[in-house]
Each structure stands twice: as structure tokens, then as C-alpha cells.
CSV table of C-alpha atoms in Angstrom, one decimal:
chain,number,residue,atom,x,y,z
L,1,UNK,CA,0.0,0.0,0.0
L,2,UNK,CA,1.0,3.4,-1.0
L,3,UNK,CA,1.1,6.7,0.2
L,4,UNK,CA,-1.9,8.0,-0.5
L,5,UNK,CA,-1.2,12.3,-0.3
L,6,UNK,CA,-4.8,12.8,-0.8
L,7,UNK,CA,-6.1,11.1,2.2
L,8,UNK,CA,-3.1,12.6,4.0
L,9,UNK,CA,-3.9,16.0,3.4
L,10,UNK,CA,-7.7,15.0,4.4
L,11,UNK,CA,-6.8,14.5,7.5
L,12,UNK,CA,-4.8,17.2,8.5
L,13,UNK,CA,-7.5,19.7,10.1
L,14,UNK,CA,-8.9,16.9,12.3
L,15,UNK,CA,-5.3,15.9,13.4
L,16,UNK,CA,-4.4,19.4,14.2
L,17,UNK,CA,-7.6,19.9,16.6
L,18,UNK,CA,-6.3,17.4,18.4
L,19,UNK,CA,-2.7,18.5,18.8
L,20,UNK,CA,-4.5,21.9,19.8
L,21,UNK,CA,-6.2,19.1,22.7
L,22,UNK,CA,-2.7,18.0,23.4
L,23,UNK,CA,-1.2,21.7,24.0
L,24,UNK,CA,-3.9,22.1,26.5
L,25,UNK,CA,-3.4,19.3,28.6
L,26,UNK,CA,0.4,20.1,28.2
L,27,UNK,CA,-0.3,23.4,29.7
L,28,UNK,CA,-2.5,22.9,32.4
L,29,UNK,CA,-0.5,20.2,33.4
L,30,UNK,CA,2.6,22.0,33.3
L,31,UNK,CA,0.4,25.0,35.7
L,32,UNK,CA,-0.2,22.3,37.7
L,33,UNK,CA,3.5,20.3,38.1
L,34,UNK,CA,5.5,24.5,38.7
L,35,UNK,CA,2.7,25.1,42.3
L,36,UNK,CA,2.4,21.5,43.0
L,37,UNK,CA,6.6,20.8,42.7
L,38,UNK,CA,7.6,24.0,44.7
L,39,UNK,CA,4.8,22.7,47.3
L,40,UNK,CA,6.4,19.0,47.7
L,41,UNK,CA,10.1,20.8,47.4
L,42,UNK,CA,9.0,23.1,50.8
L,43,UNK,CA,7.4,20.1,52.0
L,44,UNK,CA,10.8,18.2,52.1
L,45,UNK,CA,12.7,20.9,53.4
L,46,UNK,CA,10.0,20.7,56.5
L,47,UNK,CA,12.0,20.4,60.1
L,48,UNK,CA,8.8,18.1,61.1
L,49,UNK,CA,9.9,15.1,60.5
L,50,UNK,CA,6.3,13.8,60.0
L,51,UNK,CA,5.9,16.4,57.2
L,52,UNK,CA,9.3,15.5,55.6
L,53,UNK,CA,9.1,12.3,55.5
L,54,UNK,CA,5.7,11.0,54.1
L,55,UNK,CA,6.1,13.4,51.6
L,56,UNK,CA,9.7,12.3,50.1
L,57,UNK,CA,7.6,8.6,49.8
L,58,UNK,CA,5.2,9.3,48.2
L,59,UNK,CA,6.9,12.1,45.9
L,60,UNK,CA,9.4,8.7,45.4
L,61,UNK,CA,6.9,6.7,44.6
L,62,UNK,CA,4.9,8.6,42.4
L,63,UNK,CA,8.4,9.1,40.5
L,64,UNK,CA,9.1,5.5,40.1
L,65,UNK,CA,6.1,4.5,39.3
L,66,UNK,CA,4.7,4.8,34.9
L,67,UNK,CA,2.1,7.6,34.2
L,68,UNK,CA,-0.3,5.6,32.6
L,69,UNK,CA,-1.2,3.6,34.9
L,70,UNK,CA,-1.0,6.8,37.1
L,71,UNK,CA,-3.6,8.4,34.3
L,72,UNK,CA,-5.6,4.5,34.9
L,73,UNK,CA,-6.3,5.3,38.5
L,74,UNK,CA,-7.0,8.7,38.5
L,75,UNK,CA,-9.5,8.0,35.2
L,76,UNK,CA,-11.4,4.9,37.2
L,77,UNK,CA,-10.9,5.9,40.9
L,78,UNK,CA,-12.1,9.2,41.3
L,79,UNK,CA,-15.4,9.0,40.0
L,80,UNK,CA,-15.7,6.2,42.4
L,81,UNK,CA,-15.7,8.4,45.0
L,82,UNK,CA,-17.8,11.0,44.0
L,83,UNK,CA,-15.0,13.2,42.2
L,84,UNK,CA,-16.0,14.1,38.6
L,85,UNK,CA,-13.7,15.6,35.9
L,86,UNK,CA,-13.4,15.6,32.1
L,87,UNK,CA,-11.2,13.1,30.8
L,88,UNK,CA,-8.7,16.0,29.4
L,89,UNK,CA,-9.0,17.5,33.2
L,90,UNK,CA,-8.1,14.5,34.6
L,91,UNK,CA,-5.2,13.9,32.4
L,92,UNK,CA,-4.0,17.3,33.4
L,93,UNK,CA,-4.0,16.5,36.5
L,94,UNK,CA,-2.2,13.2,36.4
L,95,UNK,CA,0.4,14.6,34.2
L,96,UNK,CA,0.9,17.6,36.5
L,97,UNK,CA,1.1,15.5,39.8
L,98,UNK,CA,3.5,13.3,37.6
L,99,UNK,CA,6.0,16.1,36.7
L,100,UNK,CA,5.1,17.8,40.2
L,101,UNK,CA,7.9,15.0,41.2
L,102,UNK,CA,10.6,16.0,38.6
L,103,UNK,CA,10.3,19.6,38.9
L,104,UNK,CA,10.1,19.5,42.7
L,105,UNK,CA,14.1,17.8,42.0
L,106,UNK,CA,14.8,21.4,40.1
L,107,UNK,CA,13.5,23.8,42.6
L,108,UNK,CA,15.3,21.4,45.4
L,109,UNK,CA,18.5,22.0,43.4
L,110,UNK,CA,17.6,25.5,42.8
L,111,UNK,CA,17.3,26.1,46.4
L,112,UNK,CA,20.2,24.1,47.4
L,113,UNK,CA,22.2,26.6,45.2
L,114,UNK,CA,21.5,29.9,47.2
L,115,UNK,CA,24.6,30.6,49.6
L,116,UNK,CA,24.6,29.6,52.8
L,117,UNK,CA,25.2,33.6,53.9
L,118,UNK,CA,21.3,34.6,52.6
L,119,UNK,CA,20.6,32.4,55.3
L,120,UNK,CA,22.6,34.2,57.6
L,121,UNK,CA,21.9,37.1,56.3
L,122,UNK,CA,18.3,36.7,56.6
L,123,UNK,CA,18.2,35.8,60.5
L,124,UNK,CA,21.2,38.1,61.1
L,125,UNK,CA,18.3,40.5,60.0
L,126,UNK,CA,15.4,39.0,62.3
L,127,UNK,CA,13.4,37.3,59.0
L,128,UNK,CA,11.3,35.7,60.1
L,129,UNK,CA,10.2,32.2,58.4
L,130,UNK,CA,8.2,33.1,55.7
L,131,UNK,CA,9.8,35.9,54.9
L,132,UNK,CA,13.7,34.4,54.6
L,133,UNK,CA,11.5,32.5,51.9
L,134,UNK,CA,9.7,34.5,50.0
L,135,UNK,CA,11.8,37.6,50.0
L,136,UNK,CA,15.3,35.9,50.4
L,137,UNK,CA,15.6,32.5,49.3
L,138,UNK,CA,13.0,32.0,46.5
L,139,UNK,CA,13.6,35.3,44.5
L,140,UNK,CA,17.2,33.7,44.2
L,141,UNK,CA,16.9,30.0,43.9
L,142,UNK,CA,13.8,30.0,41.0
L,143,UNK,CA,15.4,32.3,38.6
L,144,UNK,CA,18.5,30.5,38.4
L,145,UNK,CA,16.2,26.8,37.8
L,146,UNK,CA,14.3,28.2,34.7
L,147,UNK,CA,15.7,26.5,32.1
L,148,UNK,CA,15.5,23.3,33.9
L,149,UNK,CA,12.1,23.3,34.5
L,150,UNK,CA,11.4,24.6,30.6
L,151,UNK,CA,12.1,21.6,29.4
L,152,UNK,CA,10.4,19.3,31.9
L,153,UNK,CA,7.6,21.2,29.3
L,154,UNK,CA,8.9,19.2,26.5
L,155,UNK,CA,9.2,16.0,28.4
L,156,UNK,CA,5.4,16.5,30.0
L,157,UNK,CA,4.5,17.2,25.8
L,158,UNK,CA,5.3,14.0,24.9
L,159,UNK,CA,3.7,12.0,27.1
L,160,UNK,CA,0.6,14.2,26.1
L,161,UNK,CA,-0.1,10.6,23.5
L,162,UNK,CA,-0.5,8.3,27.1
L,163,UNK,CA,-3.7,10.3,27.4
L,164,UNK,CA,-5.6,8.4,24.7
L,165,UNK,CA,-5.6,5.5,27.0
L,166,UNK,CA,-8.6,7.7,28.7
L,167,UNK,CA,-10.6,8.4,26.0
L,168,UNK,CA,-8.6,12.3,26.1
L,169,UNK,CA,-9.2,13.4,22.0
L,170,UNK,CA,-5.6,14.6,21.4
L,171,UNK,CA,-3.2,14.5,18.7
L,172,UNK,CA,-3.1,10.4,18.4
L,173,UNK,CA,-6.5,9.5,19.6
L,174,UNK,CA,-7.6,11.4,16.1
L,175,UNK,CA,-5.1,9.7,14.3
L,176,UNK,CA,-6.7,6.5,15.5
L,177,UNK,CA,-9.9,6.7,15.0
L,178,UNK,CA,-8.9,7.8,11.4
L,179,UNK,CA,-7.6,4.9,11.1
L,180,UNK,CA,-10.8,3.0,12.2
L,181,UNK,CA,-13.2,5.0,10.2
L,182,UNK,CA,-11.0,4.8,6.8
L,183,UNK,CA,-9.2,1.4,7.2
L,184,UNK,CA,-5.8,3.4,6.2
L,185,UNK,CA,-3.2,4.0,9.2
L,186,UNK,CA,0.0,4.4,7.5
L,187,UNK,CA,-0.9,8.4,6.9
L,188,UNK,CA,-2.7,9.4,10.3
L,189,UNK,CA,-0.3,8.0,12.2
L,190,UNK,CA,2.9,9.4,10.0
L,191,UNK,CA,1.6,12.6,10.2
L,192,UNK,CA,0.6,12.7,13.9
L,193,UNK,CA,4.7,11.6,14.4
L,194,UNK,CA,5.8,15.0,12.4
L,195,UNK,CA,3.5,16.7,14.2
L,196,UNK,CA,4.6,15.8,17.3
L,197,UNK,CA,8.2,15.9,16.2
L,198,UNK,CA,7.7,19.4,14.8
L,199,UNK,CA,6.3,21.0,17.8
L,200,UNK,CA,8.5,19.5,20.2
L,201,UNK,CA,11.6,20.5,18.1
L,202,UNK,CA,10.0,24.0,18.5
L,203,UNK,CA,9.9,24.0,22.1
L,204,UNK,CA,13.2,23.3,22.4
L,205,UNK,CA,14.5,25.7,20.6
L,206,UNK,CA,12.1,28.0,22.6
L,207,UNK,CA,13.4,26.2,25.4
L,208,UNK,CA,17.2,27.0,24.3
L,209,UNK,CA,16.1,30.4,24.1
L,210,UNK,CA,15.0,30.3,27.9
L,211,UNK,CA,18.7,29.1,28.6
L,212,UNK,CA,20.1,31.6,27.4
L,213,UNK,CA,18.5,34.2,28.7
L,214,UNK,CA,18.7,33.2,32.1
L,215,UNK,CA,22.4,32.1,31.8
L,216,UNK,CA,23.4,28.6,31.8
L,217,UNK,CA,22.9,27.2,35.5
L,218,UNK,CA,23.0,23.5,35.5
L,219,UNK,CA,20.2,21.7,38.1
L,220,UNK,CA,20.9,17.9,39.2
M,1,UNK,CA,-7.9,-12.8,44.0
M,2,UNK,CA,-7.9,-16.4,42.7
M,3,UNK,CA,-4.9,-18.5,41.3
M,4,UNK,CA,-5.4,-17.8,37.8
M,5,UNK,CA,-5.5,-14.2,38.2
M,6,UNK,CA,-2.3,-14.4,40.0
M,7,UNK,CA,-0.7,-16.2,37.1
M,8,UNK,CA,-1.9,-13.6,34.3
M,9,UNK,CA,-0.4,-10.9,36.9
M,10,UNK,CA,3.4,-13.2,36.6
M,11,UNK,CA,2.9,-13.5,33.0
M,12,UNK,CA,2.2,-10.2,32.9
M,13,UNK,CA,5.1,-9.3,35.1
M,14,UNK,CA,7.8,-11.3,33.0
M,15,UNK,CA,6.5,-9.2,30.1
M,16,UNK,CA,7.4,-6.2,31.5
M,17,UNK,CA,10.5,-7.6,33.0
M,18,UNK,CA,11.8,-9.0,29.3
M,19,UNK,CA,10.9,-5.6,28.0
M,20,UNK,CA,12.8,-3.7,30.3
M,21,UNK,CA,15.8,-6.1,30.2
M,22,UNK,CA,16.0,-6.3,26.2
M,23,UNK,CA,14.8,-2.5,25.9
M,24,UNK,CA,17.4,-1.8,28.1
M,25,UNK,CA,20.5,-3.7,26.6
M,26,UNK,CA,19.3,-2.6,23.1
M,27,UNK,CA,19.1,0.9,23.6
M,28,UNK,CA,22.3,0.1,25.5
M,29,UNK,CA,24.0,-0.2,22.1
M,30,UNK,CA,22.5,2.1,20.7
M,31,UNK,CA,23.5,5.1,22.7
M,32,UNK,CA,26.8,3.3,22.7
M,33,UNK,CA,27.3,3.4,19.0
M,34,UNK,CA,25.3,7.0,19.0
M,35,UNK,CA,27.2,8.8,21.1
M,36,UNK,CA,30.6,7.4,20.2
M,37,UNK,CA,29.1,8.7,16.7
M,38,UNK,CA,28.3,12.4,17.2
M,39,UNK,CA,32.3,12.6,18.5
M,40,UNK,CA,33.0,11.1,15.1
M,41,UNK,CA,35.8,12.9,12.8
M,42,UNK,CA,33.6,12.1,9.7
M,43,UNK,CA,30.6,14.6,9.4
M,44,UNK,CA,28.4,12.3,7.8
M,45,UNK,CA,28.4,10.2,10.4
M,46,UNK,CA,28.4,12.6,13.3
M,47,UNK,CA,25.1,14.3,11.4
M,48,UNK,CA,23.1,10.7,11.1
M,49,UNK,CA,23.9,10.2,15.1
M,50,UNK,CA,22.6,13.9,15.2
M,51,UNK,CA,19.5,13.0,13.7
M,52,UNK,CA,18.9,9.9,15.5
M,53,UNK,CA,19.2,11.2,18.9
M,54,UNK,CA,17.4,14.7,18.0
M,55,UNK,CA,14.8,13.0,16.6
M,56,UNK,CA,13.7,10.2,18.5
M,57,UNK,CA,14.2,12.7,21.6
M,58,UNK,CA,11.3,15.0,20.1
M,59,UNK,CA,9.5,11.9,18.8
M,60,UNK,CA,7.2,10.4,21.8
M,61,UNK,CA,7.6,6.7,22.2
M,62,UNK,CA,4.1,5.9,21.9
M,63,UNK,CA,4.2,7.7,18.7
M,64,UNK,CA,6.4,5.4,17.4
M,65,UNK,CA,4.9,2.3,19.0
M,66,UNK,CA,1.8,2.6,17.1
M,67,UNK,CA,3.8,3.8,13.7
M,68,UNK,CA,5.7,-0.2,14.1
M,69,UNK,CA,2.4,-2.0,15.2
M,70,UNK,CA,-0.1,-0.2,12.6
M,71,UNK,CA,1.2,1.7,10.0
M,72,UNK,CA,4.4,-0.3,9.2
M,73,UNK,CA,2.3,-3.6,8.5
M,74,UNK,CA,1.2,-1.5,5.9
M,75,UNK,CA,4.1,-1.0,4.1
M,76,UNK,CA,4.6,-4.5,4.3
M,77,UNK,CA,6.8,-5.4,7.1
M,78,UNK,CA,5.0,-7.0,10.5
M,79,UNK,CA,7.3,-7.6,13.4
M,80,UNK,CA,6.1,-9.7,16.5
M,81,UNK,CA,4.7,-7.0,18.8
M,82,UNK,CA,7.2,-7.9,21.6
M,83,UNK,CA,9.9,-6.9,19.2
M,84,UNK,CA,7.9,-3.8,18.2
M,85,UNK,CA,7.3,-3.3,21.6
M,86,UNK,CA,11.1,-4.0,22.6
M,87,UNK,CA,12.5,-1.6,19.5
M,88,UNK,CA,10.4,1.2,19.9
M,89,UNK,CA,11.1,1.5,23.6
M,90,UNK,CA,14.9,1.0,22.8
M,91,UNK,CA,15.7,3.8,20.0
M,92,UNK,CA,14.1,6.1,21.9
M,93,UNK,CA,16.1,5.3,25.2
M,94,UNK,CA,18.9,4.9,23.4
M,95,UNK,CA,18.3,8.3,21.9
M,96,UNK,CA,18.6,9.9,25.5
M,97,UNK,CA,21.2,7.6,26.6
M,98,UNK,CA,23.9,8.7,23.3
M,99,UNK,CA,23.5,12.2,25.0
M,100,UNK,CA,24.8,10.6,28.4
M,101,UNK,CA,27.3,9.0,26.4
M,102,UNK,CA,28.6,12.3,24.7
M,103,UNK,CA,28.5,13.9,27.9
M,104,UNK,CA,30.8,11.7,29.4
M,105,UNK,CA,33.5,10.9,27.2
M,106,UNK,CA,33.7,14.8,26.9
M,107,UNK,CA,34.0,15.4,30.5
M,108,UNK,CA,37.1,12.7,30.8
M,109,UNK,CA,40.6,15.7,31.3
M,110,UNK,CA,42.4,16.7,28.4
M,111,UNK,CA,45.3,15.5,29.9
M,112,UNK,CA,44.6,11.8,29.9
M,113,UNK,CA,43.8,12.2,26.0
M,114,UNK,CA,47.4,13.7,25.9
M,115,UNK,CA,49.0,11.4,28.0
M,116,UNK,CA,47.5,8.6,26.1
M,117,UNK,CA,48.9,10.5,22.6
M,118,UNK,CA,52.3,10.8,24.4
M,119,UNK,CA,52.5,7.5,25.2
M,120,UNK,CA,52.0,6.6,21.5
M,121,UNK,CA,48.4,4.9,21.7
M,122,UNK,CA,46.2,5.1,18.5
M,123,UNK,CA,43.0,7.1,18.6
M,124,UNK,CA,41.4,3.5,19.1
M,125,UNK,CA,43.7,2.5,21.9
M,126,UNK,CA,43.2,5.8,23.9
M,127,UNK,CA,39.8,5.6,23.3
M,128,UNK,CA,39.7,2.0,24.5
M,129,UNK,CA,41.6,1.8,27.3
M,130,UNK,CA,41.7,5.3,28.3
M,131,UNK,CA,38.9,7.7,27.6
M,132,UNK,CA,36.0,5.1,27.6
M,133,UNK,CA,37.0,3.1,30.8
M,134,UNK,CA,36.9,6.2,33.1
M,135,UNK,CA,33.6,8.2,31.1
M,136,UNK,CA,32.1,4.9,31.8
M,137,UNK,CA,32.0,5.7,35.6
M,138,UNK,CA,30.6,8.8,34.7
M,139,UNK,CA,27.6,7.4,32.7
M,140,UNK,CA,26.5,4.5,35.6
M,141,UNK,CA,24.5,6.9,37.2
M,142,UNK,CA,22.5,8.8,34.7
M,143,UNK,CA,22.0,5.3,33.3
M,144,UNK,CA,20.3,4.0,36.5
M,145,UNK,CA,17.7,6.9,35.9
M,146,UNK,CA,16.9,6.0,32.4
M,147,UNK,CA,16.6,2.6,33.2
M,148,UNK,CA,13.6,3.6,35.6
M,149,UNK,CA,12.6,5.6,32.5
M,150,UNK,CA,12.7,2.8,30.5
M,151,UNK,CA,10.7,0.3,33.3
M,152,UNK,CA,7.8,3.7,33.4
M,153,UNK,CA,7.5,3.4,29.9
M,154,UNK,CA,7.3,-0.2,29.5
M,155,UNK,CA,3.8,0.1,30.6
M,156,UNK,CA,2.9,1.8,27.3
M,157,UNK,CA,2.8,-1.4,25.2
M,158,UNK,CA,-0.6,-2.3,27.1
M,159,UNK,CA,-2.4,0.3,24.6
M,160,UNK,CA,-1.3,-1.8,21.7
M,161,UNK,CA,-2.7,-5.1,23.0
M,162,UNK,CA,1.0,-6.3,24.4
M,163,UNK,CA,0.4,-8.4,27.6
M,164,UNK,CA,2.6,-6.9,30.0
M,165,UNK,CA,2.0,-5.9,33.7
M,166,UNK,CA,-0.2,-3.2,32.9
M,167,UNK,CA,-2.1,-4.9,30.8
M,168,UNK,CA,-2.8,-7.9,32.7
M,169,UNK,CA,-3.6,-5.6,35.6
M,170,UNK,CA,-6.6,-4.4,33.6
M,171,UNK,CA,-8.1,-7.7,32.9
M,172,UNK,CA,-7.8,-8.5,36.8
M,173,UNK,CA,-9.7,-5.0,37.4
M,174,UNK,CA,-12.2,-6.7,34.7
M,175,UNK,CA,-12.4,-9.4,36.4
M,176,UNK,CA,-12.7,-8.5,40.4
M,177,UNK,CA,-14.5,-5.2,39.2
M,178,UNK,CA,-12.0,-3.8,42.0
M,179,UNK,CA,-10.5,-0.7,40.1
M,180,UNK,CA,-8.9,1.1,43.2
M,181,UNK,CA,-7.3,-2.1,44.5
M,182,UNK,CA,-5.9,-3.5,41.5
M,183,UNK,CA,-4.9,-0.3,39.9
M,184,UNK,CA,-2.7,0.6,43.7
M,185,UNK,CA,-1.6,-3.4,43.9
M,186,UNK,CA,-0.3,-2.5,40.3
M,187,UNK,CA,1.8,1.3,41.6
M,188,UNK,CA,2.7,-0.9,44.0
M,189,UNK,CA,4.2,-3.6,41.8
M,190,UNK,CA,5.9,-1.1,40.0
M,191,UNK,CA,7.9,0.8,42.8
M,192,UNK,CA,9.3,-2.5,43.9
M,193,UNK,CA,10.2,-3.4,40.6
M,194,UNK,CA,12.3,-0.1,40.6
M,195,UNK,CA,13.9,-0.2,44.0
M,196,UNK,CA,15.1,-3.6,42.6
M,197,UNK,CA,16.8,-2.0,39.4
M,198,UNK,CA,17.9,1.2,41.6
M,199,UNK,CA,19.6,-1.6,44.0
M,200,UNK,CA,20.9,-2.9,41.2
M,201,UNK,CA,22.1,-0.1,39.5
M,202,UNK,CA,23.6,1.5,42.8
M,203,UNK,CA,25.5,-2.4,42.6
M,204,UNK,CA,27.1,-1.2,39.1
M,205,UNK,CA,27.8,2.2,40.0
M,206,UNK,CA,30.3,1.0,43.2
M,207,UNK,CA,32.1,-1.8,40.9
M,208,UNK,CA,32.2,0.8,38.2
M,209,UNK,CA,33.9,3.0,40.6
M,210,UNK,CA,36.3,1.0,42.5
M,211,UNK,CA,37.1,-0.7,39.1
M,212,UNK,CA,39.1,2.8,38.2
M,213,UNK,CA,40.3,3.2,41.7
M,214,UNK,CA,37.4,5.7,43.2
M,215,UNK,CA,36.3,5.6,46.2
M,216,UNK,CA,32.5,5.0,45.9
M,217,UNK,CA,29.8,7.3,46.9
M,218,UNK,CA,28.1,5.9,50.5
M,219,UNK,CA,25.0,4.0,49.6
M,220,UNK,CA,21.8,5.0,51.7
M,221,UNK,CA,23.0,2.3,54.6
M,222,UNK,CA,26.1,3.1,54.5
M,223,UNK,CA,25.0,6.4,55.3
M,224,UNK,CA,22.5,5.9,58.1
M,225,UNK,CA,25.2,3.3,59.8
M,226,UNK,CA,27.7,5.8,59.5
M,227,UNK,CA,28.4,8.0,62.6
M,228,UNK,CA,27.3,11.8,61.7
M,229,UNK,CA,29.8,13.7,60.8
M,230,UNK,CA,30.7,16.8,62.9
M,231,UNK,CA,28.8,19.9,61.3
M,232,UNK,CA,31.4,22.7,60.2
């Protein structure tokens, strides 16, 4: 079987509605994994014990463990107990409590990174707690983690595709139901590849942008 | 849960396990080959490894699953969907991996590459016995991460029909209609199965170490066991 350009260029506009569906998810998701990964990074830093703790399992576990079938329990279990959401909501979610893990690493690293004198500095000055935080440490250690956590953006883009596992209409969902409806899957799922390719060869070069303009600070 | 659950759960487990393993030691030689590659004197070369690793870095690996298991029958080749499943997984860990590779070899000293040149080796000699023993140290632990990577992603052969953990766990939720159970019992499955590989791993990384005369980095015991050390 042949290429068939005709059928390719059919399905073009449906294709690109659902990388359109993708982008969303990658952005709410992403909204999600920069609050949710500074939360679990304060969390860790806790001098409770019983705060610190729990949190690095679970932060540990949810790293270790795939996002699909992450995506599997969210998608079956919630509604279970009572807690509705649309499917791309949901997958937003899952991806954002996902990457909440990975970017929690950066802003540890980030804050890791601020000299040990700001901390000095700070009580030296009578700070107290929340303040050292928000007006000392943070305004110093996220800056300097930007360009880390752009391309957990890539990375979370990708795995945008693990959403058609719950019925989320992105990029290839369409491509697959294409290929029910028309019996031809060679150009659906080709193109949904470039696509995907395309846009996250764009983000990284956005993303290279970012580095640069924030200087090159490596995070662990 | 009865017996014959259980035993769709091991099947499903050695799945997952095979895929892991032969993902793993594929894309193994891939980033090998790749990122000795983009170091390559000849630009063709160096521009293929370029494109393989830029691309199957932007590509997302269930992209390319369902390219092998639906579009490529089309053009008339049909692999066995483990091997799909096993291929797809491994060029796009690989792809990550060649940049570890890169990484590493480039951050061995100049000088051993000049003492290696003064001592007369050939560019295959010092990058044999020289350059590649000590960036191999280097690449142990990034490795360990991607190989987590690669046991996360495994999972994503359940959407093409492959019987692996995931999949398996799906017909047991079918089966005992208990979703929250069988879907934690599965998380669950899959942390241990990483703390094994990270043990593992951590295993490599001290050998790899000591093999080049380093002192290792204290594992987690080690750490606990050890008496705290006096705060500067």
C-alpha cells in the first residue's frame, strides 16, 4: 500500500484539533507540576519530621512509578468516589502531579544553590520564616532553575499521546480513530509523528532560548 | 484474587520484565554506538547520530509504537509486537542515553587524552583503554535513571494489545471489578520493581567505581550506619 497524499492531506485539520487538545493538557498540566513541585520541594525541606518524610515517599513513589497507569487510577478511581472531571481534566492533572515530582528535584536543586550567607543574612536580620522565603531564598533560587524546568515542558509534551488511554481526543486518539473510520493507518499515524516531532523540536529551541536568557545554571 | 489471576499478573510481570531487560541492553547499544558517533571525525556520520538522537528525543515513544504496530504492516513489514514493543522503547532510550554517552566521554581531562597521545596509543587504543574506561563511571548513574525511565514506559505497550503488567492488571480489574485495588496493587508492583533496578544499578555504580580506583559514593545504609559527621 501506498502513500496515499490525498487522504493525507484530508486528514490534516482533524489531526491538528487534536494537537491543539494535546497543547492544553500540556499546559494545564505544566500550571499544575511549577505550584504542585515547589509545594512537595517546601514540604521536604520541612524540620517536622512527620511532614518530611511522608512526603519524600510518596513524591518517590509517584516518580518511580509509569504515568499511565497513574492516568488509569486517577481516570477509574475518582469517579468512584464521587469526584468528577473531564477526561482531558483529569489527564492534566495526572500529568501535572506526575511532573510535580521531577520539577520538585529542580527547585530542590535551585534552592540548594542559594549561599549559605542569605541564610545568615536573613536571620542576622530578624526574617522571620516566611519571609527568609519568600523575599530571600525563592527570588534567588527559581530564577536560576528556569531553564530546567522549561524543558520538563517538552518531556510532560510528549507523554501528552498516554492520554488516549482515557478516552482524552488529542493529537493520536484522532489519528486512531482515522484509522478505524478509513481502514488506512500508515498516513494518520505518520503525520501525527511530524507533528509531534515538529512541535517539540519547537519548544526546544524555545526552550534554548530560555537558557540563554537566564544564563546557563545547570540543576541535578 | 484467585490462582489464575495471579498467574496472568506473573505472566504479565515477565512481560514487563523482558521488555525492560532487552529495551534496556538494546538501547544500551544504541547510545553506545550513537554517542561514540556524534564525537565522530567524519561529518556524515556525526550528522546521522545527530539525527537519531534529536529525533527520537522529540519523537514520543508511543508515537512510534503505534507507527511499528499499525502503520508499518502496511508497508509490508510486520514484526512480532514484543519486538515492536522492545524496538520502539529501545531507539528512543537509546536516543537519550547517546547524549549521556557524549556527555561523558567529553568530560574525561584533556590530559589523559594527551597522556594517552604521548605514550603513542592510536586514537582507538586511547579511546579504548583510556577515555572510555573512566567516562564509563561517569555514565553508571544517569544510566540508573533511564533505566527507571525505560521500566515507566514499558507500561505503554498495554495500549497496543501487548500483555505486560499493565495490561494484565486491567483484565484482573475486569475481572474482580476492583479498580482502586488492582490499579494501587499495580503502583505498587511497580515501585518494587524499581527499588530492585535502583539496588541494582547503585550495585554497578560502586564496581564501576572501584574498578578505576574511586572511592565510591556511600550508599543510603552506609549512610545511616555511619556516625554523623561533625557539622562545620
Amino acid at each position: 500500500m501506498n502513500f496515499d497524499w490525498r487522504a493525507a492531506w484530508d486528514s490534516v485539520p482533524r489531526l491538528l484539533d487534536g494537537m491543539l487538545v494535546a497543547l492544553q493538557a500540556t499546559v494545564l498540566g505544566y500550571l499544575i507540576a511549577l505550584v504542585l513541585g515547589l509545594v512537595f520541594a517546601l514540604l521536604r525541606r520541612s524540620q517536622q519530621p512527620w511532614v518530611r518524610m511522608p512526603v519524600a515517599v510518596v513524591v518517590e513513589f509517584i516518580r518511580s512509578t509509569p504515568l499511565l497507569v497513574q492516568l488509569f487510577f486517577l481516570f477509574f478511581v475518582l469517579p468512584t468516589i464521587g469526584i468528577e472531571f473531564s477526561p482531558l481534566a483529569t489527564g492534566a492533572i495526572g500529568l501535572g502531579v506526575h511532573y510535580a515530582t521531577y520539577t520538585s528535584e529542580v527547585y530542590r536543586a535551585g534552592i540548594d544553590g542559594v549561599p549559605p550567607g542569605q541564610w545568615e543574612a536573613a536571620t542576622a536580620l530578624n526574617l522571620s520564616r516566611r519571609r527568609t522565603w519568600t523575599a530571600v531564598i525563592l527570588p534567588q533560587a527559581v530564577p536560576r532553575v528556569v531553564p530546567a524546568l522549561a524543558n520538563y515542558v517538552i518531556a510532560m509534551f510528549k507523554d501528552t499521546p498516554q492520554l488516549t488511554a482515557i478516552t482524552v481526543l488529542e493529537g493520536l486518539s484522532v489519528a486512531r480513530s482515522l484509522g478505524a473510520e478509513t481502514f488506512r493507518y500508515l498516513e494518520p499515524f505518520t503525520l501525527v509523528g511530524i507533528m509531534y516531532l515538529t512541535m517539540a523540536l519547537v519548544m526546544a529551541w524555545l526552550a534554548r532560548i530560555v537558557e540563554r536568557r537566564f544564563g546557563r545554571v545547570r540543576a541535578v | 484474587m484467585s490462582a489464575g489471576l495471579l498467574r496472568h499478573l506473573l505472566d504479565g510481570l515477565l512481560v514487563t520484565l523482558q521488555l525492560t531487560i532487552f529495551g534496556g541492553a538494546l538501547g544500551l547499544v544504541f547510545a553506545v554506538v550513537a554517542g561514540l558517533a556524534r564525537l565522530s571525525r567524519s561529518r556524515p556520520v556525526r550528522a546521522l547520530a545527530f539525527v537519531y538522537t534529536e529525533g527520537f528525543r522529540g519523537l514520543p515513544a508511543l508515537v512510534v509504537l503505534f507507527w511499528f504496530v499499525f502503520a508499518l504492516p502496511r508497508l509490508g513489514f510486520q514484526m512480532l509486537p514484543l519486538f515492536a514493543g522492545v524496538l520502539a522503547l529501545a531507539l528512543n532510550i537509546g536516543a537519550y542515553g547517546a547524549e549521556v554517552v557524549r556527555g561523558a566521554i567529553r568530560a574525561v581531562p584533556n590530559s589523559q587524552l594527551e597522556a594517552a597521545t604521548a605514550l603513542n596509543f592510536t586514537r582507538w587504543q586511547r579511546m579504548r583503554l583510556v577515555v572510555f574506561p573512566q567516562a564509563l563511571v561517569a555514565m553508571v548513574p544517569p544510566f540508573g535513571n533511564l533505566l527507571i525511565e525505560l521500566l515507566k514506559a514499558t507500561a505503554l505497550v498495554s495500549i497496543v494489545y501487548i500483555p505486560d503488567l499493565t495490561f494484565q492488571g486491567q483484565l484482573v480489574r475486569a475481572a474482580t471489578g476492583n479498580t482502586a485495588m488492582t490499579f494501587f496493587g499495580l503502583l505498587l508492583g511497580y515501585a518494587v520493581i524499581a527499588l530492585a533496578f535502583t539496588g541494582f544499578m547503585r550495585w554497578v555504580e560502586r564496581r564501576a567505581a572501584t574498578s578505576v580506583g574511586r572511592q565510591p559514593e556511600p550508599g543510603l545504609v552506609t549512610r545511616m550506619i555511619r556516625r554523623r559527621e561533625v557539622a562545620a
